[in-house]
Amino acid sequence: MTHPRILIVLTSHDQLGDTGDKTGFWLEEFAAPYYVFRDAGAEVTLASVAGGQPPVDPKSSLPEWQTDETRRFEADADAQRALAQTTPLADIDAGGFDAIFFPGGHGPMWDFPGNEILAHLIEAFDEEAKPIGAVCHGPAALVTAKKADGTPLVSGKRVTGFTNGEEDAVGLSSVVPFLLEDRLRELGATIENGEDFTVNIVTDGNLVTGQNPQSSAAGAAGILALINAV
């Protein structure tokens, strides 16, 4: 496939529970996959739950969390313009894309689960065996989606995501609405975690999941590998 069409879906939620702090998507988890896809010649479309400018977790813009990819984004006026004009999720048709990818950040923990529009979109990709990728808290997008037989999409799948240990390490286990690792396990997934805050990617069929921010670029590469294998 010469120019695969990849959809990146971002959170629109900016409140970190009842803490009074802001959240959103984690900048590196967007920037790294975005450039992995773009540099491979993919056509990338950005969407978010509500459309428009999705919230960036302010902590992810701090100097200590910057990477080559986030610095590249900060100097990329075209990418910033595209991010400010994301398409509302309700206006997206799965038929226009070859793969879908969900960056994390804590925002997705609130507005991805229970979102029926999002669940149906994921189900449409899965029914055609199109690659579905998610990193860190991005797999929260998967918890509402179901297979054609009505069972959870992740049931029987090998997956990873932000671990209980990592959530404890950032001090937010009591803030998030649920622990992602626990929820995925409750839905019948087989959890395959690596060491906290190290690169860990799990591919099972058309599903690619990454454990944490460190896994963002590798997760995007996993999506490209599935696309190129078709």
Short mmCIF file of N, CA, C and O in Angstrom, two decimals, residues 8-108:
data_model
loop_
_atom_site.label_atom_id
_atom_site.label_comp_id
_atom_site.label_asym_id
_atom_site.label_seq_id
_atom_site.Cartn_x
_atom_site.Cartn_y
_atom_site.Cartn_z
N ILE A 8 -5.84 9.12 13.46
CA ILE A 8 -5.42 9.25 14.85
C ILE A 8 -6.56 9.92 15.61
O ILE A 8 -7.04 10.99 15.22
N VAL A 9 -7.02 9.27 16.69
CA VAL A 9 -8.14 9.79 17.48
C VAL A 9 -7.65 10.21 18.86
O VAL A 9 -7.02 9.43 19.57
N LEU A 10 -7.98 11.44 19.22
CA LEU A 10 -7.51 12.03 20.48
C LEU A 10 -8.67 12.33 21.43
O LEU A 10 -9.82 12.50 21.01
N THR A 11 -8.35 12.40 22.69
CA THR A 11 -9.33 12.75 23.71
C THR A 11 -9.73 14.22 23.61
O THR A 11 -8.98 15.05 23.10
N SER A 12 -10.92 14.53 24.14
CA SER A 12 -11.34 15.93 24.29
C SER A 12 -11.54 16.29 25.76
O SER A 12 -12.04 17.38 26.08
N HIS A 13 -11.13 15.41 26.65
CA HIS A 13 -11.36 15.60 28.09
C HIS A 13 -10.15 16.26 28.74
O HIS A 13 -9.02 15.80 28.57
N ASP A 14 -10.39 17.34 29.50
CA ASP A 14 -9.25 18.09 30.05
C ASP A 14 -9.24 18.21 31.57
O ASP A 14 -8.40 18.93 32.12
N GLN A 15 -10.12 17.52 32.28
CA GLN A 15 -10.16 17.60 33.73
C GLN A 15 -9.64 16.32 34.36
O GLN A 15 -10.12 15.23 34.04
N LEU A 16 -8.67 16.46 35.26
CA LEU A 16 -8.09 15.29 35.91
C LEU A 16 -8.92 14.93 37.15
O LEU A 16 -8.57 15.26 38.29
N GLY A 17 -10.04 14.30 36.91
CA GLY A 17 -10.93 13.93 38.01
C GLY A 17 -11.40 15.15 38.77
O GLY A 17 -11.76 16.17 38.19
N ASP A 18 -11.35 15.04 40.09
CA ASP A 18 -11.76 16.14 40.97
C ASP A 18 -10.57 16.90 41.55
O ASP A 18 -10.71 17.63 42.53
N THR A 19 -9.40 16.75 40.92
CA THR A 19 -8.19 17.35 41.48
C THR A 19 -8.08 18.84 41.21
O THR A 19 -7.31 19.54 41.87
N GLY A 20 -8.81 19.30 40.21
CA GLY A 20 -8.66 20.70 39.78
C GLY A 20 -7.53 20.89 38.81
O GLY A 20 -7.33 21.99 38.28
N ASP A 21 -6.78 19.83 38.53
CA ASP A 21 -5.68 19.89 37.57
C ASP A 21 -6.19 19.57 36.17
O ASP A 21 -7.23 18.94 36.00
N LYS A 22 -5.42 19.99 35.20
CA LYS A 22 -5.77 19.74 33.81
C LYS A 22 -5.11 18.45 33.31
O LYS A 22 -4.04 18.04 33.79
N THR A 23 -5.75 17.82 32.33
CA THR A 23 -5.17 16.66 31.66
C THR A 23 -5.51 16.77 30.18
O THR A 23 -5.85 17.84 29.69
N GLY A 24 -5.40 15.69 29.47
CA GLY A 24 -5.65 15.68 28.03
C GLY A 24 -4.89 14.53 27.41
O GLY A 24 -4.76 13.47 28.03
N PHE A 25 -4.36 14.73 26.21
CA PHE A 25 -3.52 13.69 25.61
C PHE A 25 -2.07 14.02 25.92
O PHE A 25 -1.69 15.18 26.16
N TRP A 26 -1.24 12.99 25.95
CA TRP A 26 0.19 13.15 26.24
C TRP A 26 0.90 13.47 24.93
O TRP A 26 0.81 12.71 23.97
N LEU A 27 1.58 14.60 24.89
CA LEU A 27 2.10 15.14 23.64
C LEU A 27 2.99 14.15 22.89
O LEU A 27 2.86 13.97 21.68
N GLU A 28 3.90 13.51 23.60
CA GLU A 28 4.82 12.58 22.93
C GLU A 28 4.08 11.41 22.31
O GLU A 28 4.49 10.90 21.25
N GLU A 29 2.98 10.98 22.93
CA GLU A 29 2.23 9.83 22.43
C GLU A 29 1.46 10.17 21.16
O GLU A 29 1.04 9.26 20.43
N PHE A 30 1.28 11.44 20.91
CA PHE A 30 0.74 11.88 19.62
C PHE A 30 1.86 12.16 18.63
O PHE A 30 1.83 11.69 17.49
N ALA A 31 2.85 12.92 19.05
CA ALA A 31 3.89 13.40 18.13
C ALA A 31 4.70 12.25 17.53
O ALA A 31 4.96 12.23 16.32
N ALA A 32 5.11 11.29 18.36
CA ALA A 32 5.94 10.21 17.85
C ALA A 32 5.20 9.38 16.79
O ALA A 32 5.73 9.18 15.68
N PRO A 33 3.98 8.89 17.07
CA PRO A 33 3.27 8.15 16.02
C PRO A 33 2.97 9.00 14.79
O PRO A 33 3.05 8.52 13.65
N TYR A 34 2.63 10.26 15.00
CA TYR A 34 2.30 11.14 13.89
C TYR A 34 3.45 11.19 12.88
O TYR A 34 3.25 11.03 11.67
N TYR A 35 4.66 11.35 13.39
CA TYR A 35 5.81 11.44 12.48
C TYR A 35 6.26 10.08 11.96
O TYR A 35 6.76 9.99 10.84
N VAL A 36 6.07 9.03 12.75
CA VAL A 36 6.34 7.69 12.21
C VAL A 36 5.46 7.45 11.00
O VAL A 36 5.92 6.97 9.95
N PHE A 37 4.18 7.79 11.12
CA PHE A 37 3.25 7.59 10.01
C PHE A 37 3.57 8.51 8.83
O PHE A 37 3.62 8.07 7.68
N ARG A 38 3.76 9.80 9.13
CA ARG A 38 4.02 10.76 8.05
C ARG A 38 5.32 10.44 7.32
O ARG A 38 5.37 10.52 6.08
N ASP A 39 6.35 10.10 8.06
CA ASP A 39 7.64 9.81 7.43
C ASP A 39 7.58 8.55 6.57
O ASP A 39 8.42 8.36 5.68
N ALA A 40 6.60 7.69 6.83
CA ALA A 40 6.42 6.48 6.02
C ALA A 40 5.53 6.75 4.81
O ALA A 40 5.24 5.82 4.04
N GLY A 41 5.10 8.00 4.63
CA GLY A 41 4.30 8.35 3.48
C GLY A 41 2.80 8.21 3.68
O GLY A 41 2.03 8.32 2.73
N ALA A 42 2.38 7.97 4.92
CA ALA A 42 0.95 7.81 5.18
C ALA A 42 0.22 9.15 5.14
O ALA A 42 0.79 10.20 5.45
N GLU A 43 -1.03 9.08 4.75
CA GLU A 43 -1.93 10.22 4.87
C GLU A 43 -2.58 10.14 6.25
O GLU A 43 -3.27 9.17 6.56
N VAL A 44 -2.34 11.14 7.08
CA VAL A 44 -2.82 11.11 8.47
C VAL A 44 -3.96 12.09 8.65
O VAL A 44 -3.84 13.27 8.32
N THR A 45 -5.07 11.61 9.19
CA THR A 45 -6.21 12.45 9.55
C THR A 45 -6.34 12.46 11.06
O THR A 45 -6.22 11.42 11.72
N LEU A 46 -6.55 13.64 11.62
CA LEU A 46 -6.69 13.79 13.07
C LEU A 46 -8.15 14.00 13.44
O LEU A 46 -8.83 14.82 12.84
N ALA A 47 -8.61 13.25 14.41
CA ALA A 47 -9.97 13.38 14.92
C ALA A 47 -9.91 13.44 16.44
O ALA A 47 -8.91 13.05 17.05
N SER A 48 -10.97 13.94 17.04
CA SER A 48 -11.09 13.91 18.49
C SER A 48 -12.56 13.73 18.84
O SER A 48 -13.44 13.86 17.98
N VAL A 49 -12.82 13.44 20.08
CA VAL A 49 -14.19 13.16 20.51
C VAL A 49 -15.12 14.31 20.15
O VAL A 49 -16.19 14.12 19.59
N ALA A 50 -14.70 15.54 20.46
CA ALA A 50 -15.56 16.70 20.23
C ALA A 50 -15.18 17.51 19.00
O ALA A 50 -15.94 18.38 18.58
N GLY A 51 -14.02 17.23 18.40
CA GLY A 51 -13.54 18.02 17.28
C GLY A 51 -12.81 19.26 17.74
O GLY A 51 -12.79 19.60 18.92
N GLY A 52 -12.17 19.95 16.82
CA GLY A 52 -11.41 21.15 17.16
C GLY A 52 -10.11 20.82 17.87
O GLY A 52 -9.56 19.73 17.71
N GLN A 53 -9.62 21.78 18.65
CA GLN A 53 -8.34 21.61 19.35
C GLN A 53 -8.49 20.70 20.56
O GLN A 53 -9.19 21.05 21.52
N PRO A 54 -7.88 19.53 20.55
CA PRO A 54 -7.93 18.67 21.73
C PRO A 54 -6.97 19.17 22.80
O PRO A 54 -5.96 19.81 22.48
N PRO A 55 -7.26 18.91 24.07
CA PRO A 55 -6.40 19.40 25.14
C PRO A 55 -5.11 18.60 25.27
O PRO A 55 -5.13 17.37 25.26
N VAL A 56 -4.02 19.31 25.39
CA VAL A 56 -2.73 18.68 25.65
C VAL A 56 -2.50 18.66 27.16
O VAL A 56 -2.70 19.68 27.83
N ASP A 57 -2.13 17.53 27.70
CA ASP A 57 -1.78 17.47 29.12
C ASP A 57 -0.63 18.45 29.35
O ASP A 57 0.44 18.30 28.75
N PRO A 58 -0.83 19.46 30.20
CA PRO A 58 0.23 20.48 30.36
C PRO A 58 1.55 19.90 30.85
O PRO A 58 2.61 20.42 30.50
N LYS A 59 1.50 18.82 31.62
CA LYS A 59 2.75 18.23 32.09
C LYS A 59 3.58 17.68 30.94
O LYS A 59 4.81 17.67 31.00
N SER A 60 2.92 17.24 29.89
CA SER A 60 3.64 16.63 28.78
C SER A 60 4.38 17.65 27.94
O SER A 60 5.19 17.28 27.08
N SER A 61 4.13 18.94 28.19
CA SER A 61 4.84 19.99 27.48
C SER A 61 6.01 20.54 28.27
O SER A 61 6.73 21.42 27.79
N LEU A 62 6.20 20.04 29.49
CA LEU A 62 7.32 20.51 30.32
C LEU A 62 8.65 20.05 29.72
O LEU A 62 8.72 19.02 29.05
N PRO A 63 9.71 20.82 29.95
CA PRO A 63 11.01 20.49 29.34
C PRO A 63 11.48 19.06 29.60
O PRO A 63 12.06 18.43 28.70
N GLU A 64 11.23 18.54 30.80
CA GLU A 64 11.75 17.20 31.11
C GLU A 64 11.07 16.08 30.33
O GLU A 64 11.57 14.95 30.30
N TRP A 65 9.94 16.39 29.70
CA TRP A 65 9.23 15.36 28.95
C TRP A 65 9.36 15.56 27.43
O TRP A 65 8.74 14.83 26.66
N GLN A 66 10.17 16.50 27.03
CA GLN A 66 10.32 16.75 25.59
C GLN A 66 11.20 15.69 24.93
O GLN A 66 12.12 15.15 25.54
N THR A 67 10.87 15.38 23.69
CA THR A 67 11.63 14.43 22.89
C THR A 67 11.92 15.08 21.53
O THR A 67 11.41 16.16 21.24
N ASP A 68 12.68 14.41 20.71
CA ASP A 68 12.93 14.94 19.36
C ASP A 68 11.61 15.14 18.62
O ASP A 68 11.45 16.12 17.88
N GLU A 69 10.67 14.23 18.83
CA GLU A 69 9.40 14.32 18.12
C GLU A 69 8.54 15.47 18.62
O GLU A 69 7.88 16.16 17.82
N THR A 70 8.51 15.70 19.93
CA THR A 70 7.71 16.82 20.43
C THR A 70 8.32 18.15 20.01
O THR A 70 7.60 19.10 19.68
N ARG A 71 9.65 18.23 19.97
CA ARG A 71 10.29 19.45 19.51
C ARG A 71 10.04 19.66 18.02
O ARG A 71 9.84 20.81 17.57
N ARG A 72 10.01 18.59 17.27
CA ARG A 72 9.69 18.69 15.85
C ARG A 72 8.26 19.21 15.67
O ARG A 72 8.01 20.07 14.81
N PHE A 73 7.35 18.72 16.48
CA PHE A 73 5.96 19.18 16.39
C PHE A 73 5.85 20.67 16.73
O PHE A 73 5.15 21.42 16.06
N GLU A 74 6.57 21.09 17.78
CA GLU A 74 6.49 22.49 18.20
C GLU A 74 7.02 23.43 17.12
O GLU A 74 6.65 24.61 17.10
N ALA A 75 7.83 22.92 16.21
CA ALA A 75 8.37 23.74 15.12
C ALA A 75 7.61 23.53 13.80
O ALA A 75 7.99 24.10 12.78
N ASP A 76 6.54 22.72 13.85
CA ASP A 76 5.82 22.32 12.64
C ASP A 76 4.46 23.03 12.60
O ASP A 76 3.47 22.56 13.18
N ALA A 77 4.41 24.14 11.90
CA ALA A 77 3.18 24.94 11.85
C ALA A 77 2.03 24.18 11.20
O ALA A 77 0.87 24.31 11.62
N ASP A 78 2.33 23.38 10.19
CA ASP A 78 1.28 22.62 9.52
C ASP A 78 0.66 21.58 10.46
O ASP A 78 -0.56 21.40 10.48
N ALA A 79 1.50 20.91 11.22
CA ALA A 79 0.99 19.91 12.16
C ALA A 79 0.16 20.56 13.26
O ALA A 79 -0.89 20.04 13.66
N GLN A 80 0.62 21.71 13.74
CA GLN A 80 -0.13 22.41 14.77
C GLN A 80 -1.48 22.88 14.24
O GLN A 80 -2.50 22.83 14.95
N ARG A 81 -1.51 23.30 13.00
CA ARG A 81 -2.77 23.73 12.38
C ARG A 81 -3.74 22.55 12.25
O ARG A 81 -4.93 22.67 12.53
N ALA A 82 -3.20 21.40 11.86
CA ALA A 82 -4.04 20.20 11.74
C ALA A 82 -4.59 19.78 13.10
O ALA A 82 -5.76 19.40 13.22
N LEU A 83 -3.77 19.89 14.13
CA LEU A 83 -4.22 19.51 15.47
C LEU A 83 -5.31 20.44 15.98
O LEU A 83 -6.22 20.01 16.70
N ALA A 84 -5.24 21.70 15.60
CA ALA A 84 -6.24 22.67 16.05
C ALA A 84 -7.58 22.49 15.36
O ALA A 84 -8.59 23.05 15.79
N GLN A 85 -7.61 21.67 14.30
CA GLN A 85 -8.82 21.52 13.50
C GLN A 85 -9.21 20.05 13.36
O GLN A 85 -9.63 19.60 12.30
N THR A 86 -9.12 19.29 14.44
CA THR A 86 -9.46 17.87 14.34
C THR A 86 -10.93 17.69 14.00
O THR A 86 -11.79 18.50 14.35
N THR A 87 -11.21 16.62 13.29
CA THR A 87 -12.58 16.28 12.89
C THR A 87 -13.33 15.67 14.06
O THR A 87 -12.79 14.82 14.76
N PRO A 88 -14.58 16.08 14.30
CA PRO A 88 -15.37 15.44 15.36
C PRO A 88 -15.55 13.95 15.06
O PRO A 88 -15.76 13.55 13.91
N LEU A 89 -15.47 13.16 16.09
CA LEU A 89 -15.57 11.72 15.94
C LEU A 89 -16.85 11.31 15.20
O LEU A 89 -16.84 10.37 14.39
N ALA A 90 -17.93 12.01 15.47
CA ALA A 90 -19.22 11.67 14.86
C ALA A 90 -19.22 11.82 13.34
O ALA A 90 -20.09 11.26 12.66
N ASP A 91 -18.25 12.56 12.80
CA ASP A 91 -18.19 12.80 11.35
C ASP A 91 -17.25 11.85 10.63
O ASP A 91 -17.03 11.99 9.42
N ILE A 92 -16.69 10.88 11.34
CA ILE A 92 -15.71 9.97 10.76
C ILE A 92 -16.38 8.70 10.23
O ILE A 92 -17.23 8.11 10.89
N ASP A 93 -15.96 8.28 9.04
CA ASP A 93 -16.42 7.04 8.44
C ASP A 93 -15.22 6.09 8.36
O ASP A 93 -14.21 6.41 7.72
N ALA A 94 -15.34 4.95 8.99
CA ALA A 94 -14.22 4.00 9.02
C ALA A 94 -13.79 3.58 7.63
O ALA A 94 -12.63 3.23 7.40
N GLY A 95 -14.72 3.61 6.67
CA GLY A 95 -14.40 3.17 5.33
C GLY A 95 -13.34 3.99 4.63
O GLY A 95 -12.74 3.55 3.65
N GLY A 96 -13.06 5.19 5.14
CA GLY A 96 -12.08 6.05 4.51
C GLY A 96 -10.65 5.82 4.96
O GLY A 96 -9.74 6.54 4.53
N PHE A 97 -10.45 4.81 5.83
CA PHE A 97 -9.13 4.65 6.45
C PHE A 97 -8.68 3.19 6.44
O PHE A 97 -9.50 2.27 6.42
N ASP A 98 -7.36 3.03 6.51
CA ASP A 98 -6.75 1.70 6.52
C ASP A 98 -6.37 1.25 7.93
O ASP A 98 -6.14 0.06 8.15
N ALA A 99 -6.27 2.19 8.87
CA ALA A 99 -5.89 1.86 10.24
C ALA A 99 -6.31 3.00 11.15
O ALA A 99 -6.53 4.13 10.70
N ILE A 100 -6.40 2.69 12.45
CA ILE A 100 -6.77 3.70 13.45
C ILE A 100 -5.80 3.59 14.61
O ILE A 100 -5.32 2.49 14.93
N PHE A 101 -5.49 4.74 15.24
CA PHE A 101 -4.51 4.76 16.33
C PHE A 101 -4.98 5.71 17.42
O PHE A 101 -5.44 6.82 17.13
N PHE A 102 -4.83 5.27 18.69
CA PHE A 102 -5.27 6.05 19.84
C PHE A 102 -4.10 6.39 20.75
O PHE A 102 -3.60 5.52 21.48
N PRO A 103 -3.61 7.65 20.75
CA PRO A 103 -2.64 8.07 21.76
C PRO A 103 -3.30 8.11 23.15
O PRO A 103 -4.53 8.20 23.26
N GLY A 104 -2.45 8.07 24.16
CA GLY A 104 -2.96 8.11 25.51
C GLY A 104 -2.88 9.48 26.14
O GLY A 104 -3.15 10.49 25.51
N GLY A 105 -2.42 9.51 27.40
CA GLY A 105 -2.66 10.64 28.26
C GLY A 105 -3.82 10.24 29.15
O GLY A 105 -4.55 9.28 28.84
N HIS A 106 -4.04 10.93 30.25
CA HIS A 106 -5.12 10.49 31.14
C HIS A 106 -6.51 10.88 30.66
O HIS A 106 -7.50 10.26 31.07
N GLY A 107 -6.62 11.86 29.77
CA GLY A 107 -7.94 12.27 29.28
C GLY A 107 -8.78 11.12 28.74
O GLY A 107 -9.99 11.05 29.02
N PRO A 108 -8.19 10.21 27.95
CA PRO A 108 -8.97 9.11 27.39
C PRO A 108 -9.68 8.24 28.43
O PRO A 108 -10.66 7.57 28.10
#
